[in-house]
PDB file of C-alpha atoms in Angstrom:
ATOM      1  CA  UNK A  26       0.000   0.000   0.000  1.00 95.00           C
ATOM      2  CA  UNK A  27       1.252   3.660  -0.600  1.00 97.00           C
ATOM      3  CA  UNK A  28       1.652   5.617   2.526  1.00 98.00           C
ATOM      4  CA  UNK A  29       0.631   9.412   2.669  1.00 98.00           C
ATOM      5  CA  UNK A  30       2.297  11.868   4.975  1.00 98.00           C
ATOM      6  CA  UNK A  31       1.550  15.850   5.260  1.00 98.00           C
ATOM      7  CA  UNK A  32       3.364  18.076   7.264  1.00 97.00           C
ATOM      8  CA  UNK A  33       2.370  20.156   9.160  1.00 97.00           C
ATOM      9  CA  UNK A  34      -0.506  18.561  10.963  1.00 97.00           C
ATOM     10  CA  UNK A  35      -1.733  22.108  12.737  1.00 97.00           C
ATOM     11  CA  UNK A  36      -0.971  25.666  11.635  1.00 96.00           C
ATOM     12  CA  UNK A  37      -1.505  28.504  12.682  1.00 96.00           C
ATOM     13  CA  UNK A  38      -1.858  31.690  10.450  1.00 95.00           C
ATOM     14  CA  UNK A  39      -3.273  35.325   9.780  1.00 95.00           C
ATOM     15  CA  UNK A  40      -5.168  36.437   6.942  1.00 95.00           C
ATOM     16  CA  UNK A  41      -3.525  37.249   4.189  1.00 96.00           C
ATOM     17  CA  UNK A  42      -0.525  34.758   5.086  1.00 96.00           C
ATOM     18  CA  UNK A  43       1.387  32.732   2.208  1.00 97.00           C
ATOM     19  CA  UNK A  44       0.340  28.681   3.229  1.00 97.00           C
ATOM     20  CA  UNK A  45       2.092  25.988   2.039  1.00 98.00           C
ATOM     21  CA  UNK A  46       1.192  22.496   2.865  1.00 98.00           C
ATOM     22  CA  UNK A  47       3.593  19.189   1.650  1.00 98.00           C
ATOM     23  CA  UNK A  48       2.168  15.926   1.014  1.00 98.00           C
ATOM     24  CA  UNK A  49       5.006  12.888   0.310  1.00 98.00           C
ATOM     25  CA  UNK A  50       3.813   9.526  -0.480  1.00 98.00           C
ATOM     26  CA  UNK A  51       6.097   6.416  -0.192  1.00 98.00           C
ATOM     27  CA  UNK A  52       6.093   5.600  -3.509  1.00 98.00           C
ATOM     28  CA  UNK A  53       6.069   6.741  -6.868  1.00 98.00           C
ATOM     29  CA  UNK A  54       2.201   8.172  -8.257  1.00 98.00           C
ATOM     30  CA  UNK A  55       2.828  10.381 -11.302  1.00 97.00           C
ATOM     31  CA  UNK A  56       0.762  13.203 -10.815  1.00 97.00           C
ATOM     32  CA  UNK A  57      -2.405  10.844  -9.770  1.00 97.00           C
ATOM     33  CA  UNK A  58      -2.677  13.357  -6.520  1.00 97.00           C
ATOM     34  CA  UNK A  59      -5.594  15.473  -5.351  1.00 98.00           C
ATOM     35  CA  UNK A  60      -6.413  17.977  -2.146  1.00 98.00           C
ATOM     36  CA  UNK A  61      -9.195  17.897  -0.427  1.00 98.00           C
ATOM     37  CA  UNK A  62     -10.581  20.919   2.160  1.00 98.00           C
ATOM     38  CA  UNK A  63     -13.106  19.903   4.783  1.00 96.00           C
ATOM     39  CA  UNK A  64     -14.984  22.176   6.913  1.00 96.00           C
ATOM     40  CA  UNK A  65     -16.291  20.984  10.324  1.00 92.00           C
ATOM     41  CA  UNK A  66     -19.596  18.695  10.221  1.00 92.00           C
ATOM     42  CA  UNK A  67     -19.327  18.894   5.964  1.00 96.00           C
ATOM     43  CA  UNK A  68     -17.912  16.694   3.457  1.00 97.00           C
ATOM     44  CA  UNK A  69     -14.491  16.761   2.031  1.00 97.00           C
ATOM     45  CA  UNK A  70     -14.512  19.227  -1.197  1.00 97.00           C
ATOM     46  CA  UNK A  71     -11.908  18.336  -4.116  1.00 97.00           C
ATOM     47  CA  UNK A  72      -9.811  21.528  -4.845  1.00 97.00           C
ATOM     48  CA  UNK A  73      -6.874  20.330  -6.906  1.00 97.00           C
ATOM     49  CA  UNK A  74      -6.792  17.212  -9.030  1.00 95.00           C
ATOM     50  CA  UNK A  75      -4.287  15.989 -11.009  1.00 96.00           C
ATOM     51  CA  UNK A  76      -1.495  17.754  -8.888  1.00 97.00           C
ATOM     52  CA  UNK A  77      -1.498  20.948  -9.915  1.00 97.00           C
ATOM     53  CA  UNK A  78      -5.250  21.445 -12.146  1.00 96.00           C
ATOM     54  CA  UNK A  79      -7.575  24.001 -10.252  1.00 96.00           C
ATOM     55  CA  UNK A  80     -11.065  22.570  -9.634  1.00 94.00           C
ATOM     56  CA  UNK A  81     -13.726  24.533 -11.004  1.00 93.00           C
ATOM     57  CA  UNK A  82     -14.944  27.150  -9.091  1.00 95.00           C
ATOM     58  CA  UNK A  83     -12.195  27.421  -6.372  1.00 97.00           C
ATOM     59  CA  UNK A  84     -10.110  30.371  -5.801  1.00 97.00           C
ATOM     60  CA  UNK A  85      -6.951  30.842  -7.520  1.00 97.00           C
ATOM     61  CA  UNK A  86      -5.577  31.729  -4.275  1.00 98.00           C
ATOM     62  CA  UNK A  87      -5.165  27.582  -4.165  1.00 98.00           C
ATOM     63  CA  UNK A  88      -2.494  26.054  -6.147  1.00 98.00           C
ATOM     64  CA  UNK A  89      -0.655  22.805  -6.559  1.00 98.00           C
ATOM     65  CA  UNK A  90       2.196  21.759  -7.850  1.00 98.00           C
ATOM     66  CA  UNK A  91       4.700  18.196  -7.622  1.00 98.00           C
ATOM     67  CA  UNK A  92       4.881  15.094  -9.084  1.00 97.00           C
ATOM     68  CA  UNK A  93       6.304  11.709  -8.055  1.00 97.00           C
ATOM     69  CA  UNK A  94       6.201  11.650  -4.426  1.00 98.00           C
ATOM     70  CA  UNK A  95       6.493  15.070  -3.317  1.00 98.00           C
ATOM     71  CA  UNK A  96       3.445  17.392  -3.521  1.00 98.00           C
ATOM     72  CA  UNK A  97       2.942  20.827  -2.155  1.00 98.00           C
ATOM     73  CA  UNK A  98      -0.485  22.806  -1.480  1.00 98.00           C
ATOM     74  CA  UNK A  99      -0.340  26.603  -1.466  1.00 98.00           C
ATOM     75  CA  UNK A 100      -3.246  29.445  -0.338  1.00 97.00           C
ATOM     76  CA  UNK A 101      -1.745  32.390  -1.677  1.00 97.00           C
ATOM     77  CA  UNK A 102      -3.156  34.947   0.680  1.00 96.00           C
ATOM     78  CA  UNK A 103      -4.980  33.207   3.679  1.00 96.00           C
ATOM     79  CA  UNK A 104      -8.802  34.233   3.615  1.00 96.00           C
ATOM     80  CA  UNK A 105     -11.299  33.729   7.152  1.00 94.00           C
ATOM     81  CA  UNK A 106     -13.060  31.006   4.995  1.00 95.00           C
ATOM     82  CA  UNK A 107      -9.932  29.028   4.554  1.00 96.00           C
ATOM     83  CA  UNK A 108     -10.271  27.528   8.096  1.00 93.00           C
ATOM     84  CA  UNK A 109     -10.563  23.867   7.594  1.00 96.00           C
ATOM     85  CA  UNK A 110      -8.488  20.837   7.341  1.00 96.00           C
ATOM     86  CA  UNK A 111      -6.826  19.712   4.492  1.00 98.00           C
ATOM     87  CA  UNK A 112      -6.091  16.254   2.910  1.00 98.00           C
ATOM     88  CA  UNK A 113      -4.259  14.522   0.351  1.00 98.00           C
ATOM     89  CA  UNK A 114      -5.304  11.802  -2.034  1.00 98.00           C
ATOM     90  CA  UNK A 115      -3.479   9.528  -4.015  1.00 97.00           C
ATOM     91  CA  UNK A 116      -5.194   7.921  -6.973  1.00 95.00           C
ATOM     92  CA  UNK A 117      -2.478   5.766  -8.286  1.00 96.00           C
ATOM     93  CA  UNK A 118      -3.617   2.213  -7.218  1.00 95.00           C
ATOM     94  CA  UNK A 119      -5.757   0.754  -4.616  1.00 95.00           C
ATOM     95  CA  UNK A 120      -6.008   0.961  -1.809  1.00 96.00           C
ATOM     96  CA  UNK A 121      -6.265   4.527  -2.158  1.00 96.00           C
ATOM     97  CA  UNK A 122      -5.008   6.337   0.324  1.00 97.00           C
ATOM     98  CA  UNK A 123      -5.331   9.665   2.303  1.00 97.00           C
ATOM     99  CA  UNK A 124      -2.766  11.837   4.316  1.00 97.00           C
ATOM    100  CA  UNK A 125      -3.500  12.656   7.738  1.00 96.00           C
ATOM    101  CA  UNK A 126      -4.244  15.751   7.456  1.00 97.00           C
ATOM    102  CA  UNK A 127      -3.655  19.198   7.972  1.00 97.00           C
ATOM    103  CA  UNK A 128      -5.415  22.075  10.058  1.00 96.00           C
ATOM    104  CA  UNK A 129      -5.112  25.451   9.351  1.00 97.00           C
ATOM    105  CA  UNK A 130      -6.172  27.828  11.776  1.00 93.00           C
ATOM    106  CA  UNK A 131      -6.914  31.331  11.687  1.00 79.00           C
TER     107      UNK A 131
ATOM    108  CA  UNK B  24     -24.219  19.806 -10.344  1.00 92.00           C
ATOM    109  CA  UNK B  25     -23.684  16.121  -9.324  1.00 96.00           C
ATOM    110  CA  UNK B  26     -25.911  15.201  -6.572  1.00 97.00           C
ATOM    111  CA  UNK B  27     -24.967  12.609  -4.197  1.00 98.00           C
ATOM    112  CA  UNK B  28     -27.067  11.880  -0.775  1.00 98.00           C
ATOM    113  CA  UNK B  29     -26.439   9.268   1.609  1.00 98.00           C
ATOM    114  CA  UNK B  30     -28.911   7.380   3.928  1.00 98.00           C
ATOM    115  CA  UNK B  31     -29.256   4.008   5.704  1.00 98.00           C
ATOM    116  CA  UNK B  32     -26.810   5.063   8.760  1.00 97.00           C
ATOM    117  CA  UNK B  33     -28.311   4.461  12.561  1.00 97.00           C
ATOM    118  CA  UNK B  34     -27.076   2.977  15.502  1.00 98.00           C
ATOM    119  CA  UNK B  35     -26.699  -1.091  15.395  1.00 98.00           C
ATOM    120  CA  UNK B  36     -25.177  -3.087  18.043  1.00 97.00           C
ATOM    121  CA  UNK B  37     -22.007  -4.930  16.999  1.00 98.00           C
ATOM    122  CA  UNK B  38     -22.233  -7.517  15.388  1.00 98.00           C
ATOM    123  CA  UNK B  39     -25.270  -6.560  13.363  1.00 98.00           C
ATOM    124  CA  UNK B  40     -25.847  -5.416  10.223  1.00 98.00           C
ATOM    125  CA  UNK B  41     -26.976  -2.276   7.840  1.00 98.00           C
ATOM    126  CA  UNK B  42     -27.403  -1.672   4.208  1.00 98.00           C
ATOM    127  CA  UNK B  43     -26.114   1.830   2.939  1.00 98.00           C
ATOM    128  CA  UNK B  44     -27.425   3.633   0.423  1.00 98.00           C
ATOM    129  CA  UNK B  45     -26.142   6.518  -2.044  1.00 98.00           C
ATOM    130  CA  UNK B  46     -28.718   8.039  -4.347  1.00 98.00           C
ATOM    131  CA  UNK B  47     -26.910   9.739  -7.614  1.00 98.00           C
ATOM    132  CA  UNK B  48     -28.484  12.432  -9.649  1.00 97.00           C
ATOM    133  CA  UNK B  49     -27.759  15.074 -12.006  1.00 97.00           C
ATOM    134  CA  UNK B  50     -24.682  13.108 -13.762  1.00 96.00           C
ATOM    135  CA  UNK B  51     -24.856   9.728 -15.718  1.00 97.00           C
ATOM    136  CA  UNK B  52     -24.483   6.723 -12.904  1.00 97.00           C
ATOM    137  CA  UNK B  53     -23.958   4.336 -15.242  1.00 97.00           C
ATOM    138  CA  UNK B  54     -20.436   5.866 -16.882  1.00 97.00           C
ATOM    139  CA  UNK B  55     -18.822   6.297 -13.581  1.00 97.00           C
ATOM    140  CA  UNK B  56     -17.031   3.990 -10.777  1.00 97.00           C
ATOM    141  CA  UNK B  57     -17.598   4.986  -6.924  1.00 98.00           C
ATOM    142  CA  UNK B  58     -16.038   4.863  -3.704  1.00 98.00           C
ATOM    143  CA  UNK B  59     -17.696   4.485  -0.060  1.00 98.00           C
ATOM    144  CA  UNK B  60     -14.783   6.466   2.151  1.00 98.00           C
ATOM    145  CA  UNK B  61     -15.385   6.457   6.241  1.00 98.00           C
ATOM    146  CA  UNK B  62     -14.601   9.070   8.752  1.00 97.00           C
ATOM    147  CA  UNK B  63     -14.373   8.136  12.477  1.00 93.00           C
ATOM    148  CA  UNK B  64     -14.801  10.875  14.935  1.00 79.00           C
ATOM    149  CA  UNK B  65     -12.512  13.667  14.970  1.00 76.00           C
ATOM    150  CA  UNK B  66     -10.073  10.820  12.985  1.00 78.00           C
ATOM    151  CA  UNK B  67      -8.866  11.287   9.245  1.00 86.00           C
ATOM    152  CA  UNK B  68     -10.399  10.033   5.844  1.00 96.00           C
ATOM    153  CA  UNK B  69     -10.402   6.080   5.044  1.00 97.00           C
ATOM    154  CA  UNK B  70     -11.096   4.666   1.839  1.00 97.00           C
ATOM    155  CA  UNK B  71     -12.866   1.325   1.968  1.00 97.00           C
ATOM    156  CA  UNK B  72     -14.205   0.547  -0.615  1.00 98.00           C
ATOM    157  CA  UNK B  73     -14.605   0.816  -4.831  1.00 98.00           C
ATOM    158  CA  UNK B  74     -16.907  -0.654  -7.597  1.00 98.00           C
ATOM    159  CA  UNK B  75     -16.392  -0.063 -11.171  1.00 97.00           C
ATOM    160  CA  UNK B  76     -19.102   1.081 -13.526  1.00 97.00           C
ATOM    161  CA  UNK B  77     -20.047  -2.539 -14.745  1.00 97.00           C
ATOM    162  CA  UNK B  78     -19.406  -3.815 -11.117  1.00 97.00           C
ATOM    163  CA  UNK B  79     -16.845  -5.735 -13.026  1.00 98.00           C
ATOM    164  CA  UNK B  80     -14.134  -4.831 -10.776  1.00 97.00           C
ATOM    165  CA  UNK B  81     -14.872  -4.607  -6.660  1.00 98.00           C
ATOM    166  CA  UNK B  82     -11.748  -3.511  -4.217  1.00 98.00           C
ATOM    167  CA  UNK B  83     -11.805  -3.201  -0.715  1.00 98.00           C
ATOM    168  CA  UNK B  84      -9.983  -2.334   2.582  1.00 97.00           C
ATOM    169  CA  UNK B  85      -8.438  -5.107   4.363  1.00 97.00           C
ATOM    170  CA  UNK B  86     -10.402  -3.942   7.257  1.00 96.00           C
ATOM    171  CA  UNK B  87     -13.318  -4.040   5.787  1.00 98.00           C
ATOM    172  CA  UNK B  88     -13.058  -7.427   3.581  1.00 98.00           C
ATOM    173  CA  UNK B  89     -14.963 -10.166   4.228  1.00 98.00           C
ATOM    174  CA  UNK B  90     -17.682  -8.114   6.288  1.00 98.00           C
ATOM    175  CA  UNK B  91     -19.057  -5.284   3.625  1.00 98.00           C
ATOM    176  CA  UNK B  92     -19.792  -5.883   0.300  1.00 98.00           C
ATOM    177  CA  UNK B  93     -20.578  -3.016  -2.334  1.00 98.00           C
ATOM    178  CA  UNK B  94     -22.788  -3.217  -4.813  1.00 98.00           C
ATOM    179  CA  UNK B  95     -24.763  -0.696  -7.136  1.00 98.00           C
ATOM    180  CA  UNK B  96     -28.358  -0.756  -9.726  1.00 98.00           C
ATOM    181  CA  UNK B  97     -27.678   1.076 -12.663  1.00 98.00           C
ATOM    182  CA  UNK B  98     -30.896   1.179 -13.231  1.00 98.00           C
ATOM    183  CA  UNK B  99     -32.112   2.806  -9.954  1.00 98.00           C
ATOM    184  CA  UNK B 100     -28.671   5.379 -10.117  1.00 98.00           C
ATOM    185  CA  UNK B 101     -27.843   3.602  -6.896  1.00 98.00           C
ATOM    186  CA  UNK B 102     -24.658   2.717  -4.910  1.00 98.00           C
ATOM    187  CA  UNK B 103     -25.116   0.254  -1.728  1.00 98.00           C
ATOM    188  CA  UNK B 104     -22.796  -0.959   1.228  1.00 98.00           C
ATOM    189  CA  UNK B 105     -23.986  -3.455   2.773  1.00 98.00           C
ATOM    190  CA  UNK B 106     -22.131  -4.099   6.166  1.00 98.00           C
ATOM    191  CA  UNK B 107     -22.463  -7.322   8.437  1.00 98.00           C
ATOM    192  CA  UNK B 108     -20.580  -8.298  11.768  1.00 98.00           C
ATOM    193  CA  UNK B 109     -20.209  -4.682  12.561  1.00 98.00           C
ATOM    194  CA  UNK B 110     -17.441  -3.804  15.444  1.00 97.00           C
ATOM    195  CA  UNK B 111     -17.097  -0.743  17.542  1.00 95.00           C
ATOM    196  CA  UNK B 112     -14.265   0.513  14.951  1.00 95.00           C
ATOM    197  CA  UNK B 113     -16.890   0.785  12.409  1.00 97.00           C
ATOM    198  CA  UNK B 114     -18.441   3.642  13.960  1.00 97.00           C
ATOM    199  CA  UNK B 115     -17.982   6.724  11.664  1.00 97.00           C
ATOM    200  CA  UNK B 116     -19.294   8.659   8.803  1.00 98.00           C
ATOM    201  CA  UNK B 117     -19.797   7.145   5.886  1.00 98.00           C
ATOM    202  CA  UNK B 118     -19.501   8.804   2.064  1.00 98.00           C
ATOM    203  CA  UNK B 119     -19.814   8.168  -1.484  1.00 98.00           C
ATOM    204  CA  UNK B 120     -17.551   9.527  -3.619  1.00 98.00           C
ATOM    205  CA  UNK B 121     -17.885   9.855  -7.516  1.00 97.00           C
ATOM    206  CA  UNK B 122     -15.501   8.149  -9.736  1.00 90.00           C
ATOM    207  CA  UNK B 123     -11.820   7.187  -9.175  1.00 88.00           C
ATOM    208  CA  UNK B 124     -10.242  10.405  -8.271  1.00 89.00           C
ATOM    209  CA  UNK B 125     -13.213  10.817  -5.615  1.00 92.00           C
ATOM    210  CA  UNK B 126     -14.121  14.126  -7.188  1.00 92.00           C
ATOM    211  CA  UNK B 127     -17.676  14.464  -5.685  1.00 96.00           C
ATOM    212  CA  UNK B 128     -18.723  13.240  -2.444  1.00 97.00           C
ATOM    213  CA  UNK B 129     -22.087  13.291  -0.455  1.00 98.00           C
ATOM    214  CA  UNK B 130     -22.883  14.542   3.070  1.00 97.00           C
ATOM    215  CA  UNK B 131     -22.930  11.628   4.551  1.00 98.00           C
ATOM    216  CA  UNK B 132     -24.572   9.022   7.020  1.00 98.00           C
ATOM    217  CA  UNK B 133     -23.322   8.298  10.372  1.00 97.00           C
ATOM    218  CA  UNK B 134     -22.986   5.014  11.539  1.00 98.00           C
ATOM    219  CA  UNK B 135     -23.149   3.929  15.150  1.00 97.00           C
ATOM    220  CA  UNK B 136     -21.803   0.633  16.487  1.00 97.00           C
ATOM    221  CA  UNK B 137     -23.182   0.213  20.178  1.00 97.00           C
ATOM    222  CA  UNK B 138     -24.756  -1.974  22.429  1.00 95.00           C
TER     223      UNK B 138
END
């Protein structure tokens, strides 16, 4: 199975802030990586898929970029609605697996 | 905008059993695999389980196997987990999630495994 890490596991930031989240999985995946945001008490939403390809309708404040095994997440400039926890996904093969993930706080 | 709503969670004491259900709308069923993915209180994401389009192909978590089997009606735009000797573990919230990349999920169904 492909393990996902993410570090950090907590931040803490103001708004406006540059955020950058890493995601490393213990293999190989291409670019078969996604991010997920989830807000408390609602489902996981799919911001980034295919590494670095903006889902439609999300901010362009969020961007990814990596390949391989090393992935990065990036808010721009922090916004109040940004305060949520964020995952990875890898897609390569099954099992599919998720990082821990991360929570940003305001 | 795809539509995916969960139901068919409750409380069950363990060992029992319960059938999940995820009803699909707004985006053609039949072209597209799905996912159930659990969350356990306050705990991270788990994937545990996948069915192709066809139901051709059928993967699941090792702690899952043997216990839940997916399933889905084309026909009804329908995805089901059914779930038997449930354990205390199993207690979370349960999602679909559209296609292999999960790219749409629902809201989700909480389970509850109690005596």
């Amino acid at each position: 199975d492909i393990q996902m890490t993410q570090s950090p596991s907590s931040l803490s930031a103001s708004v406006g802030d540059r955020v950058t989240i890493t995601c490393r999985a213990s293999q190989g995946i291409g670019n078969d990586l996604g991010w997920f945001q989830q807000k408390p008490g609602k489902a996981p939403k799919r911001l980034i898929y295919a590494a670095s390809s903006l889902q439609s309708g999300v901010p362009s404040r969020f961007s990814g970029s990596g390949s391989g095994t090393e992935f990065t997440l990036t808010i721009s400039s922090l916004q109040p609605e940004d305060f949520a926890t964020y995952y990875c996904l890898q897609h390569n093969s099954y099992p599919r697996t998720f990082g821990p993930g991360t929570k940003v706080d305001i | 905008e795809v539509q995916l709503v969960e139901s068919g969670g409750g409380l069950v004491q363990p060992g029992g059993s319960l059938r999940l259900s995820c009803a699909a709308s707004r985006f053609t069923f039949s072209a597209y695999s799905m996912n159930w993915v659990r969350q356990t209180p306050g705990k991270g994401l788990e994937w545990i389980s996948y069915i192709s389009s066809s139901s051709s192909t059928i993967y699941y978590a090792d702690s899952v196997k043997g216990r839940f089997t997916i399933s889905r009606d084309n026909a009804k735009n329908s995805l089901y987990l059914h779930m038997n000797s449930l354990r205390a573990e199993d207690t979370a919230v349960y999602y679909c999630a559209r296609a292999d990349w999960l790219a749409d999920w629902g809201q989700g169904t909480l389970v509850t495994v109690s005596s």
